[in-house]
CSV table of C-alpha atoms in Angstrom, one decimal:
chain,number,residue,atom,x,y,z
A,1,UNK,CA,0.0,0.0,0.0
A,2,UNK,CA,2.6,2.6,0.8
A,3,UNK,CA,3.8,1.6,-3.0
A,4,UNK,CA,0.4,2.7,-4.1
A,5,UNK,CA,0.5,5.6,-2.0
A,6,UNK,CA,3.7,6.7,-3.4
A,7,UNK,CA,1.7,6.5,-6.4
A,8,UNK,CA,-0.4,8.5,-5.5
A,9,UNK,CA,1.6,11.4,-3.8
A,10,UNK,CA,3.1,11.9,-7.3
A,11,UNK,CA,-0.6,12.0,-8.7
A,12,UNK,CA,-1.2,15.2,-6.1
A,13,UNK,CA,2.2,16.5,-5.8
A,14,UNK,CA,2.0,16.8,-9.8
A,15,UNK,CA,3.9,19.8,-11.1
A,16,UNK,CA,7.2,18.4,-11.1
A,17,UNK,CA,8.4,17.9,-14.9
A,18,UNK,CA,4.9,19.0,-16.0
A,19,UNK,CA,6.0,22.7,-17.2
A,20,UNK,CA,8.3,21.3,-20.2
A,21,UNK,CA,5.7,18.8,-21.1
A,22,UNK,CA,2.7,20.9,-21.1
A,23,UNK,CA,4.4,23.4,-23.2
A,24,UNK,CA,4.9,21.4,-25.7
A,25,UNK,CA,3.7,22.9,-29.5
A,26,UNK,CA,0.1,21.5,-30.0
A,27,UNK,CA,-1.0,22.9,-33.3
A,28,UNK,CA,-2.8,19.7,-33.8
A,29,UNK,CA,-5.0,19.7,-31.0
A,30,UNK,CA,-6.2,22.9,-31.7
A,31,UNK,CA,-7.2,22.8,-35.4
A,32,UNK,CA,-9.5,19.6,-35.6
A,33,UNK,CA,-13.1,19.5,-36.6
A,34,UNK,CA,-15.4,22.1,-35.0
A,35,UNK,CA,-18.3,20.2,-35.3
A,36,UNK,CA,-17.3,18.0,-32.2
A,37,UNK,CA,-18.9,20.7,-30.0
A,38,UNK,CA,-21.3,21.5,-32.2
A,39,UNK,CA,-25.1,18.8,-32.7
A,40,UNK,CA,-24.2,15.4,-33.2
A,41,UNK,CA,-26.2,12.2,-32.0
A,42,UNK,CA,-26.7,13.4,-28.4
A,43,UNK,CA,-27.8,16.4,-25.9
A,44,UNK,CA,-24.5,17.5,-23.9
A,45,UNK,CA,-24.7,14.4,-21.9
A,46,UNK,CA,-28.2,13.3,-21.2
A,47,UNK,CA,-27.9,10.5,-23.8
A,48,UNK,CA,-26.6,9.2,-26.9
A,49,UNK,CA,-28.8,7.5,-29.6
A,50,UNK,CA,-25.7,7.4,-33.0
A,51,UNK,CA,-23.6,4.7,-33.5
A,52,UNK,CA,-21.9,2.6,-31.6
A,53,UNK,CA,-18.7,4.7,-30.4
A,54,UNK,CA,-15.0,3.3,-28.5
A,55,UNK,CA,-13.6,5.6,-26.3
A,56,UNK,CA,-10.4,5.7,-24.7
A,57,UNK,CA,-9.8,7.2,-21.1
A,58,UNK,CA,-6.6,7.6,-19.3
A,59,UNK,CA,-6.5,7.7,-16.2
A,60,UNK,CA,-4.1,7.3,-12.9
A,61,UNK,CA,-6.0,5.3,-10.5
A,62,UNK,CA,-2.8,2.5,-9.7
A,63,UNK,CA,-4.1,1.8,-6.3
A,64,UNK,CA,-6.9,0.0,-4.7
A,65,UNK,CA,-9.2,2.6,-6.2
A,66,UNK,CA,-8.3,1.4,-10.0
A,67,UNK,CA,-10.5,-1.9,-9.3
A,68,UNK,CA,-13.6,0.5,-8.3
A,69,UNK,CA,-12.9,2.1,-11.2
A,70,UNK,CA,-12.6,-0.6,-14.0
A,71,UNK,CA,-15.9,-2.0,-12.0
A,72,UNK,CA,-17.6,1.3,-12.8
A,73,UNK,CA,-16.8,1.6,-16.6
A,74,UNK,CA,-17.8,-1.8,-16.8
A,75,UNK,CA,-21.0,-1.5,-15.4
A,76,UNK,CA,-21.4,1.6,-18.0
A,77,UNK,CA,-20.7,-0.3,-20.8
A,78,UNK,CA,-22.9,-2.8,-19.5
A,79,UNK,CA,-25.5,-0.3,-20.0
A,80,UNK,CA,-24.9,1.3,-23.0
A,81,UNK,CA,-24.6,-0.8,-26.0
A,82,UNK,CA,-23.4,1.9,-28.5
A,83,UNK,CA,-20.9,3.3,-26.1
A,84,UNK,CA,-17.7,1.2,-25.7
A,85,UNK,CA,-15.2,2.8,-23.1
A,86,UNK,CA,-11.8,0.8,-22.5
A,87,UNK,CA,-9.2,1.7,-19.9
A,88,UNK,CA,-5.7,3.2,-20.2
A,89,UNK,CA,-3.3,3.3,-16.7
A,90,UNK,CA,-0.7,5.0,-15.9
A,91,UNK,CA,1.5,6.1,-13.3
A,92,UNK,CA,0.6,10.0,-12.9
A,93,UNK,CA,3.8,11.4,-13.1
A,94,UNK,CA,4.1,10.0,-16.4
A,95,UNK,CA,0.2,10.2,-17.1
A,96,UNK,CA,0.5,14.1,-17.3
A,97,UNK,CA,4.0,14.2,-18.9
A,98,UNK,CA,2.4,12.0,-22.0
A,99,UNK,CA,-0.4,13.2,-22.4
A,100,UNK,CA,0.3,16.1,-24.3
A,101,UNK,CA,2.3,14.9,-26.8
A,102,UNK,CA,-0.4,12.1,-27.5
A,103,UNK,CA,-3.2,14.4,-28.0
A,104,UNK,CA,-0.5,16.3,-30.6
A,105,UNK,CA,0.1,12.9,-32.5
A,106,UNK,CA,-3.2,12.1,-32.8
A,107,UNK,CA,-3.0,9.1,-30.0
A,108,UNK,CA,-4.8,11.0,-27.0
A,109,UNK,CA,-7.5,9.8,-25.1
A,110,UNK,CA,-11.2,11.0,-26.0
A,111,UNK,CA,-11.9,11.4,-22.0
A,112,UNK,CA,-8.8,11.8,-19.3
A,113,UNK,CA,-9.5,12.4,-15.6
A,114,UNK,CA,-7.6,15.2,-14.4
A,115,UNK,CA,-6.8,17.0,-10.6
A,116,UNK,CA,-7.9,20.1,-10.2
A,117,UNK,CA,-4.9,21.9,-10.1
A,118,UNK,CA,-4.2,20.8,-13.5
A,119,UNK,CA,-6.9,22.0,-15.3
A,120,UNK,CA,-6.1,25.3,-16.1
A,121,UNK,CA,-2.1,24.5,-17.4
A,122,UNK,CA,-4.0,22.4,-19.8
A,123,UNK,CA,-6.7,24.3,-20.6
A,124,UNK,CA,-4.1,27.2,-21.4
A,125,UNK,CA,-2.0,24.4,-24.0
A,126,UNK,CA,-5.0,23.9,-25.7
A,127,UNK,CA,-5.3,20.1,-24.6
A,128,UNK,CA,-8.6,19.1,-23.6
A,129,UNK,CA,-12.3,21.5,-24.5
A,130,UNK,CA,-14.9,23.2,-23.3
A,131,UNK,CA,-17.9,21.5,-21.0
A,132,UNK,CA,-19.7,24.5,-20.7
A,133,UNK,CA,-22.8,22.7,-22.5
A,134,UNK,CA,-22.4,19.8,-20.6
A,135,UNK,CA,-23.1,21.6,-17.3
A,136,UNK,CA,-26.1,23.4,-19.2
A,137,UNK,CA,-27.7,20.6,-20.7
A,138,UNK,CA,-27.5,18.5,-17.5
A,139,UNK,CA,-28.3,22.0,-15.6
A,140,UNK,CA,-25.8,21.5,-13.0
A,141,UNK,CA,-24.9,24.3,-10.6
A,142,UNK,CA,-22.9,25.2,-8.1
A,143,UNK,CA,-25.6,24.4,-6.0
A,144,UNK,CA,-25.1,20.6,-7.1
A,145,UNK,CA,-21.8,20.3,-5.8
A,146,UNK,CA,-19.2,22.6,-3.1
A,147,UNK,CA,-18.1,26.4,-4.7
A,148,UNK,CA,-14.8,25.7,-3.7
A,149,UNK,CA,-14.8,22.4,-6.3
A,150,UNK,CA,-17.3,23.7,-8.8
A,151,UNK,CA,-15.6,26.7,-9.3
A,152,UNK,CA,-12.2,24.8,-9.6
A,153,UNK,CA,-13.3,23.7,-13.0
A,154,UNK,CA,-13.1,26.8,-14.4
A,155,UNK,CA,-10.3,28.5,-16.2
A,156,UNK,CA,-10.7,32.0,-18.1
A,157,UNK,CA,-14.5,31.8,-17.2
A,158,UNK,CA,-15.2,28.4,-19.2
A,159,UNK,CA,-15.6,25.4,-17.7
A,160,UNK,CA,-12.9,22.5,-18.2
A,161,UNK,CA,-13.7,20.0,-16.2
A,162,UNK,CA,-16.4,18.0,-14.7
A,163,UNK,CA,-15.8,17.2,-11.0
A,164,UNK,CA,-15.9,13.8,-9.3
A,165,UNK,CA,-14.6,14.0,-6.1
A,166,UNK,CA,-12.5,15.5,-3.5
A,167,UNK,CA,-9.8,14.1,-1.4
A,168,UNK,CA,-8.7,16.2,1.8
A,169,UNK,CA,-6.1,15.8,4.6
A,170,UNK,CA,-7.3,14.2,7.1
A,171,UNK,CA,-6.3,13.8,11.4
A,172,UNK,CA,-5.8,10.4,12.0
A,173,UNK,CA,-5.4,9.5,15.7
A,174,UNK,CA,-4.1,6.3,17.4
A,175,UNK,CA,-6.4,5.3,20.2
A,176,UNK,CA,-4.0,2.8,21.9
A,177,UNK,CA,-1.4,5.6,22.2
A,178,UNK,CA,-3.6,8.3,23.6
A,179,UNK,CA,-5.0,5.9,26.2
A,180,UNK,CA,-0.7,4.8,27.3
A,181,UNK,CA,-1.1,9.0,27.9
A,182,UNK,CA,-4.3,9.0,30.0
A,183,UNK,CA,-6.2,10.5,27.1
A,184,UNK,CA,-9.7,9.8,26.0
A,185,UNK,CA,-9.1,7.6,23.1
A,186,UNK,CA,-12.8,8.7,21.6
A,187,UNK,CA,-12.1,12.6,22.0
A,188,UNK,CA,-9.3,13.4,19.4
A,189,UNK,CA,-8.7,17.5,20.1
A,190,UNK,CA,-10.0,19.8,17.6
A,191,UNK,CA,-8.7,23.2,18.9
A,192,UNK,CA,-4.9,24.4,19.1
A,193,UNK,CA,-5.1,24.6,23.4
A,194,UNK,CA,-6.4,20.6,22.9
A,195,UNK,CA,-3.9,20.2,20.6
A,196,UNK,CA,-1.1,21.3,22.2
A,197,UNK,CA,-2.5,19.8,26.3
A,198,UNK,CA,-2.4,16.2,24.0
A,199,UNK,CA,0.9,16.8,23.1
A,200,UNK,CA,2.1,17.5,26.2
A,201,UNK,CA,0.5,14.3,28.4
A,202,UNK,CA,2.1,12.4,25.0
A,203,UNK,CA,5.8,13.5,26.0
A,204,UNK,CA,5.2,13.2,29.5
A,205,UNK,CA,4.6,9.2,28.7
A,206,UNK,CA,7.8,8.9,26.9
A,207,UNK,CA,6.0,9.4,23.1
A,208,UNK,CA,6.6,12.2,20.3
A,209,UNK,CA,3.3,12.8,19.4
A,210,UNK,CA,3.1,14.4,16.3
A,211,UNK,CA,5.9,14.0,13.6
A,212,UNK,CA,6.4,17.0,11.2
A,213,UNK,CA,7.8,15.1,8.2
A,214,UNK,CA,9.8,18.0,5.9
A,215,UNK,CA,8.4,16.5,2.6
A,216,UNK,CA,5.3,17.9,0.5
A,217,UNK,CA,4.1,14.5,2.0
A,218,UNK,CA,2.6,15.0,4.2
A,219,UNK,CA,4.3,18.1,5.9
A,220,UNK,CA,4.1,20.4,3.3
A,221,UNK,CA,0.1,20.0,3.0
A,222,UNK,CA,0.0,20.2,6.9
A,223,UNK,CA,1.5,23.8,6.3
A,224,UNK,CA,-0.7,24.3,3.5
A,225,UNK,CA,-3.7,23.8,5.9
A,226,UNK,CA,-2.1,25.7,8.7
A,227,UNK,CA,-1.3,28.7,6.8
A,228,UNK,CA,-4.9,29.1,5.4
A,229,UNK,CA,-6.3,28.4,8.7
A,230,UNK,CA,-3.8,31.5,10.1
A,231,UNK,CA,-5.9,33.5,7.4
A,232,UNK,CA,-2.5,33.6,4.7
A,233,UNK,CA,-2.7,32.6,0.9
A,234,UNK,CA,0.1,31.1,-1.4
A,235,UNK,CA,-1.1,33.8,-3.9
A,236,UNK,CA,-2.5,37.2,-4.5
A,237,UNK,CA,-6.1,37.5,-6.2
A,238,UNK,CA,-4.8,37.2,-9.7
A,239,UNK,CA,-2.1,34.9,-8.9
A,240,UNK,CA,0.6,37.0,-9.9
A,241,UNK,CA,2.7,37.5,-6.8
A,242,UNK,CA,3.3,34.7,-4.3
A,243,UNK,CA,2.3,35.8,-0.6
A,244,UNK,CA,3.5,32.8,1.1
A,245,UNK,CA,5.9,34.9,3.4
A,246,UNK,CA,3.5,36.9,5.0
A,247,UNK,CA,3.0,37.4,9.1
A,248,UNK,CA,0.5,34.6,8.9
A,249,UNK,CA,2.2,32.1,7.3
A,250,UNK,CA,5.2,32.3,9.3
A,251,UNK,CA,3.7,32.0,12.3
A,252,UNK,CA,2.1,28.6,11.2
A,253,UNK,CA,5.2,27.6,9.7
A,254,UNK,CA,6.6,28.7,13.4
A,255,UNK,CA,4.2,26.6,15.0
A,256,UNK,CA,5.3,23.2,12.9
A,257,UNK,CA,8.5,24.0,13.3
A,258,UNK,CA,8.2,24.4,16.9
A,259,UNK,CA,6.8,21.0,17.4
A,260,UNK,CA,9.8,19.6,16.2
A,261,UNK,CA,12.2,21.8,18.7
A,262,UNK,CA,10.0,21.4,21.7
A,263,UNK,CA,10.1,17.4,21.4
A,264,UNK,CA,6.9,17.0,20.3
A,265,UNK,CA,8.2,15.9,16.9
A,266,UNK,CA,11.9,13.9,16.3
A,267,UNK,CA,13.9,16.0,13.7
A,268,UNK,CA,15.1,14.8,10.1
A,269,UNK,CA,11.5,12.9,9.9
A,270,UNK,CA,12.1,10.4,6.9
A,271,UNK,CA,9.6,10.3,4.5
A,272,UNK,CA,6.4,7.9,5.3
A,273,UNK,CA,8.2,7.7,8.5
A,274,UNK,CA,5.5,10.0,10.2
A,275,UNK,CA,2.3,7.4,9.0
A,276,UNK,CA,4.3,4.5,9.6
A,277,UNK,CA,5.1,5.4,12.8
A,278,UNK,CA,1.6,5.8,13.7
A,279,UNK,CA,0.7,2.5,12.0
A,280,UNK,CA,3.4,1.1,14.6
A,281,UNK,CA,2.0,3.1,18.0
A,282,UNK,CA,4.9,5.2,18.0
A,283,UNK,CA,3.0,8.8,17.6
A,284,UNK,CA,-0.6,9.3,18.5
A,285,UNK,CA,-1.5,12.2,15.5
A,286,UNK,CA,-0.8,12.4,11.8
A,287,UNK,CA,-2.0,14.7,8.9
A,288,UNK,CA,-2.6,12.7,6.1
A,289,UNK,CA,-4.8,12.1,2.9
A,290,UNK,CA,-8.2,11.0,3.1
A,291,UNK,CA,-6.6,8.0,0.7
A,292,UNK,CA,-4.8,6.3,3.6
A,293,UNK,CA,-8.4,5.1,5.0
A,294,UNK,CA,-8.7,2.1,3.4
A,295,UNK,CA,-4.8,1.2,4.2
A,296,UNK,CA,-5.7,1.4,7.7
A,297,UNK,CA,-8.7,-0.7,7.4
A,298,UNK,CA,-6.2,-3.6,6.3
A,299,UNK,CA,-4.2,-3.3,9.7
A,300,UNK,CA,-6.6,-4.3,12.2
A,301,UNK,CA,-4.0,-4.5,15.1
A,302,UNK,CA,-3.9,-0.7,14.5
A,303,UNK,CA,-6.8,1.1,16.9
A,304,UNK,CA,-7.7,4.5,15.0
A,305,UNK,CA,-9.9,7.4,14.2
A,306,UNK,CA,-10.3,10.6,11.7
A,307,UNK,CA,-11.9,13.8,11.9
A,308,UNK,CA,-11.8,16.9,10.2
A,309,UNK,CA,-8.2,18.6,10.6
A,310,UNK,CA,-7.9,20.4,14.4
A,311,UNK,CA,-8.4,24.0,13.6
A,312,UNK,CA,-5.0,25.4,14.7
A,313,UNK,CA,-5.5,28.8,13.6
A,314,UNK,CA,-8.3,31.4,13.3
A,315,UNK,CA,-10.8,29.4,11.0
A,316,UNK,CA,-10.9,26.0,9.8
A,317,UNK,CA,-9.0,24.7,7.0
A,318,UNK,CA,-7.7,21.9,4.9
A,319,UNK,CA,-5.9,20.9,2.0
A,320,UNK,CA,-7.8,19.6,-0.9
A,321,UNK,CA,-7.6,18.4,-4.5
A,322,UNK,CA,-10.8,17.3,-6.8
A,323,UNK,CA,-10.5,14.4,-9.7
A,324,UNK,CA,-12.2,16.4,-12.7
A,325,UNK,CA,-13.0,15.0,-15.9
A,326,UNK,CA,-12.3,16.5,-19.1
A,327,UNK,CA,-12.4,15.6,-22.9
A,328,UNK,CA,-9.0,15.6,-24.8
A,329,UNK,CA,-9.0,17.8,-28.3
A,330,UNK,CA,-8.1,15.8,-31.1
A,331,UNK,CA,-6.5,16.5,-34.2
A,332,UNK,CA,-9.5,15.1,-36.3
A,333,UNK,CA,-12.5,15.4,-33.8
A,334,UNK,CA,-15.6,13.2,-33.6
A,335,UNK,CA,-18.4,14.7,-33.3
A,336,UNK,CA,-20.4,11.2,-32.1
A,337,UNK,CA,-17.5,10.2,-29.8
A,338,UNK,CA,-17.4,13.6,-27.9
A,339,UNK,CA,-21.6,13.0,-27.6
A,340,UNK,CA,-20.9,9.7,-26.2
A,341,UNK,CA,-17.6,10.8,-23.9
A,342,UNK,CA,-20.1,13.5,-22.6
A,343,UNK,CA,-22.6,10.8,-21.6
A,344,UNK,CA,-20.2,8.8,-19.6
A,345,UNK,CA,-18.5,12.0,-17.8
A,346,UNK,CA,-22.5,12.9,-16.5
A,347,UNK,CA,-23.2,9.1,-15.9
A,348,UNK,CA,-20.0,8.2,-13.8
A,349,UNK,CA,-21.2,11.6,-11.7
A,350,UNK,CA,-24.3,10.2,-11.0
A,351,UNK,CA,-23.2,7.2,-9.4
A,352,UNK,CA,-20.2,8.2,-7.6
A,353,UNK,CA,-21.0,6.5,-3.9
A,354,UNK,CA,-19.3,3.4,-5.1
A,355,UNK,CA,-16.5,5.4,-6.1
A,356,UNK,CA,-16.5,7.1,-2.6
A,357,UNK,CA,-16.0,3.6,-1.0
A,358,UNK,CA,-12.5,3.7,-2.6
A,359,UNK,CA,-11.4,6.5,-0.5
A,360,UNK,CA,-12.8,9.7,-2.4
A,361,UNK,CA,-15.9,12.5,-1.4
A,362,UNK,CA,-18.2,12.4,-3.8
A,363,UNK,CA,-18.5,15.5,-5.5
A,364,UNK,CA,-21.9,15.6,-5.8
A,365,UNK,CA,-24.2,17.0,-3.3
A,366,UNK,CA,-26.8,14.8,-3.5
A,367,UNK,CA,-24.9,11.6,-3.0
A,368,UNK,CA,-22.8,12.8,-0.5
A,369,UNK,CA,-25.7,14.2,1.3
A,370,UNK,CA,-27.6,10.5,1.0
A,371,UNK,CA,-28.1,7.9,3.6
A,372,UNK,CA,-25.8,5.0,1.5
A,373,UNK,CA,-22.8,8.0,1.8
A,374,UNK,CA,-23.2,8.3,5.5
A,375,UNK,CA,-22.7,4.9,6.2
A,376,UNK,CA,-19.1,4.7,5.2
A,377,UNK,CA,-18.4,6.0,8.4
A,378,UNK,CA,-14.7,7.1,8.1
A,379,UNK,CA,-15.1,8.5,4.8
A,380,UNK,CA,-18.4,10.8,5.9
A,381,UNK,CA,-16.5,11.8,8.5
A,382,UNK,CA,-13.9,14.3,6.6
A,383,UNK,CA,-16.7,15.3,4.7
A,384,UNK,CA,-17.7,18.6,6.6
A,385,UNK,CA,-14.2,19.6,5.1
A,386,UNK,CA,-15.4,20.2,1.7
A,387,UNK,CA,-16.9,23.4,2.7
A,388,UNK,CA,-13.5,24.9,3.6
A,389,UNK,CA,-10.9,22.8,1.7
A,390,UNK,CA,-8.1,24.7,0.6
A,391,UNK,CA,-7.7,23.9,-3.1
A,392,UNK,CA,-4.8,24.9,-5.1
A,393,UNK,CA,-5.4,28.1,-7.1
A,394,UNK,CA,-6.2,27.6,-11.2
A,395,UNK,CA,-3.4,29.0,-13.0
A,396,UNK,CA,-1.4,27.4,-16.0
A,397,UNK,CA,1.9,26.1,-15.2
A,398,UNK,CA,2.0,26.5,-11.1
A,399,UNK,CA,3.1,23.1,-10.3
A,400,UNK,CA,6.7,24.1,-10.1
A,401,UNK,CA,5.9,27.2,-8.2
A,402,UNK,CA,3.9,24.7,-5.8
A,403,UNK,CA,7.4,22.7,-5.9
A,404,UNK,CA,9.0,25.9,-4.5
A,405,UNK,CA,6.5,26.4,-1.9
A,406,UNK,CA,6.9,22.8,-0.8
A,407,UNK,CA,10.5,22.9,-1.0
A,408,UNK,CA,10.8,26.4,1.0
A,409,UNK,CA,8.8,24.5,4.0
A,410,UNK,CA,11.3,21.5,3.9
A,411,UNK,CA,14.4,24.1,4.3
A,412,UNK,CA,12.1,25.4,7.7
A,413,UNK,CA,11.4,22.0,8.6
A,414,UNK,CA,15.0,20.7,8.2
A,415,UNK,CA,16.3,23.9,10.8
A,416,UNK,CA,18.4,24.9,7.1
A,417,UNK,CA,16.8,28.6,7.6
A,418,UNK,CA,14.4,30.6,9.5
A,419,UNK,CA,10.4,30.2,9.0
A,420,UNK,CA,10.7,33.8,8.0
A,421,UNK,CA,14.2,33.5,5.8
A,422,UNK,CA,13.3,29.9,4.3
A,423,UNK,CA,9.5,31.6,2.8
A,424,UNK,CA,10.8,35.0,1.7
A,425,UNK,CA,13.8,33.0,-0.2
A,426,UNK,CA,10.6,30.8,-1.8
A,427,UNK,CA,9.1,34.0,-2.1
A,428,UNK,CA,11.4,35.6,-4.6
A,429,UNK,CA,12.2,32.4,-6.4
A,430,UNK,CA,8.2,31.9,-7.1
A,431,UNK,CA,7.5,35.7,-8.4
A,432,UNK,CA,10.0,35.0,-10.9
A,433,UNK,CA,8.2,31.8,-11.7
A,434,UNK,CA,5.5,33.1,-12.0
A,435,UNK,CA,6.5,35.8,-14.1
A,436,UNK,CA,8.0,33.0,-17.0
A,437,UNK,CA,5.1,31.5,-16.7
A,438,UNK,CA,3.1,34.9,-18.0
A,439,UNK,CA,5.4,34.7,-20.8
A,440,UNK,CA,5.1,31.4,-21.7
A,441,UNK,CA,1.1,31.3,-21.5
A,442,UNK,CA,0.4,34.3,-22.4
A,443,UNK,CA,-1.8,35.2,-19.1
């Protein structure tokens, strides 16, 4: 599992390589056939009637959650004779590195499910198309589904991308160490003074209870959370300067780094170390993806809960990213195949409970607000998070500025610089990333 979480870290972490790639030329993708978005044999997604259609879709579900998934595209073309969808895999690193270059060639998928914070570097290369019909045919709203995810799909004021789900940080607590400390293993703490009185009773029983692990996983998405829930952002409005160095986020990159030089944490945390340590009742709390649920559920010597993040700061918070869906541009488009791509996108929205039970929120309001989504206990339980997840801004080509941002926390973490000297050094070197990447798509 840790394999398949590695997996899927590089799936969230994304950015790293993507510039190059997604730069690449694609004349091709944006000269095909018009017509694709225009009447074909279909309504933007309510249902398809031409003839029978096979459609490709990539996508980088290498886990535990890529059996739900195959089950779910069966089950689709179970249903719907002249629609034949088959599968495509891959490793997301090289998912979002390939993809570009096969949709120039001509060998792109008709449907590829993408993360949020992708969207709008793709949208930008001229990759995948418009949905904007598909939401107005299907009359969804934001009121179907959370602002914060809804409105992730846009770029430029079109939509992009269809969402499915959205996966959060979680708190994960280890009820067999809290009860060695004398705490109440059912009554995790949800506010910094709880927080830090856990902590506390932890050391004084001999255990380090919360490890700040330096790496974007998962410490750098812990200070992602703690910084919005201090009231800082990575970015201005317009995503042109970085703000990551202001007085709020250096006090809650203070307050991690504290942890580690008040003993609550060990320093040099390895990566993983901090979630296997838990799984082997050496810390009591970790911050970690919503994805690790099912992991856990595999280890029953392991006693554990998860709630919603503690709120540390002045509001609650937590990270966040959202599987869209989106249909790849081709160089010669089909018109009947983008009908019948549009149907699948709205179908596998509809019934997205059984994708939550492979560790996902559904997107959609109505089945995450249904009786079936409440009894997946642990999953319901992070769902209140939606409403406040911290999702990564849209902007074309800010994966290596979100590399920066990681890598100017792991400089804190690692006692290399100051809170304060590590995020104003990020600082600089993401305003002139930012700035190349004005130049180089044009925004």
């Amino acid at each position: 599992m840790i394999q398949n979480d590695m997996s899927r870290r590089r799936l969230l972490g994304l950015g790293l390589g993507l510039g190059a790639a997604a730069s690449l030329t694609l004349a091709g993708c944006g000269g095909g056939d018009d017509s694709a978005s225009g009447p074909a044999a279909g309504n933007g997604g309510k249902e398809y009637t031409g003839p029978k259609v096979d459609l490709k879709l990539w996508n980088g579900f290498t886990g535990g959650d890529g059996d739900i998934f195959k089950a779910l595209v069966n089950q689709f073309n179970t249903e719907h004779q002249n629609i034949a969808v088959s599968i495509a895999t891959y490793q997301w690193e090289d998912y979002y590195n390939k993809l570009p270059g096969a949709a120039s060639s001509g060998n792109g998928p008709d449907i590829a499910v993408m993360h949020m914070d992708q969207l709008a570097t793709f949208a930008a290369r001229g990759v995948i198309t418009e949905l904007d019909d598909v939401a107005k045919t299907l009359e969804l709203s934001e009121g179907d589904f959370a602002p914060t995810v809804w409105k992730g799909g846009l770029y430029n004021n079109k939509r992009y991308g269809i969402p499915l789900d959205m996966h959060p940080l979680g708190f994960y607590y280890n009820k067999a160490v809290m009860q060695k400390a004398g705490l109440d293993p059912n009554k995790p703490p949800t506010t910094k003074d709880d927080y830090t009185a856990a902590l506390v009773e932890l050391k004084k029983a001999g255990v380090q209870g919360f490890w700040v692990s330096p790496f974007q996983f998962t410490g750098g998405m812990t200070f992602y959370s703690l910084l919005n829930q201090w009231g800082g952002t990575l970015f201005d409005a317009e995503v042109s300067k970085a703000t990551f160095n202001s007085d709020p986020a250096v006090e809650a990159c203070t307050w991690l780094v504290d942890m580690i030089k008040q003993g609550y944490s060990p320093a040099n945390v390895g990566q993983d170390a901090d979630y296997l340590s838990f799984k082997s009742n050496k810390n009591a709390f970790t911050w970690n993806g919503i994805w690790q649920i099912n992991d856990l559920k595999k280890s029953p010597e392991v006693q554990w809960g998860v709630a919603p993040l503690p709120q540390i700061g002045s509001k609650p918070a937590a990270w966040a990213n959202s599987h869209n869906f989106t249909i790849v541009k081709q160089r010669a488009n089909n018109a009947n195949k983008v009908a019948g791509a549009k149907v699948f996108i709205n179908w596998l929205s509809e019934h997205s409970l059984d994708w939550a039970k492979g560790g996902q929120i559904p997107a959609r309001k109505a089945v995450r607000e249904g009786a079936e989504f409440k009894a997946l206990p642990e999953i319901s339980a992070l769902a209140p998070e939606l409403e406040y997840a911290a999702f990564p801004p849209a902007a074309p080509g800010l994966g290596e500025v979100m590399t920066t941002f990681y890598n100017s926390f792991n400089e804190a973490a690692l006692g290399k610089k100051s809170p304060k000297q590590a995020l104003d050094d990020g600082v600089a070197k993401a305003n002139k990333q930012l700035e190349d990447n004005r130049k180089k798509y044009g925004s």
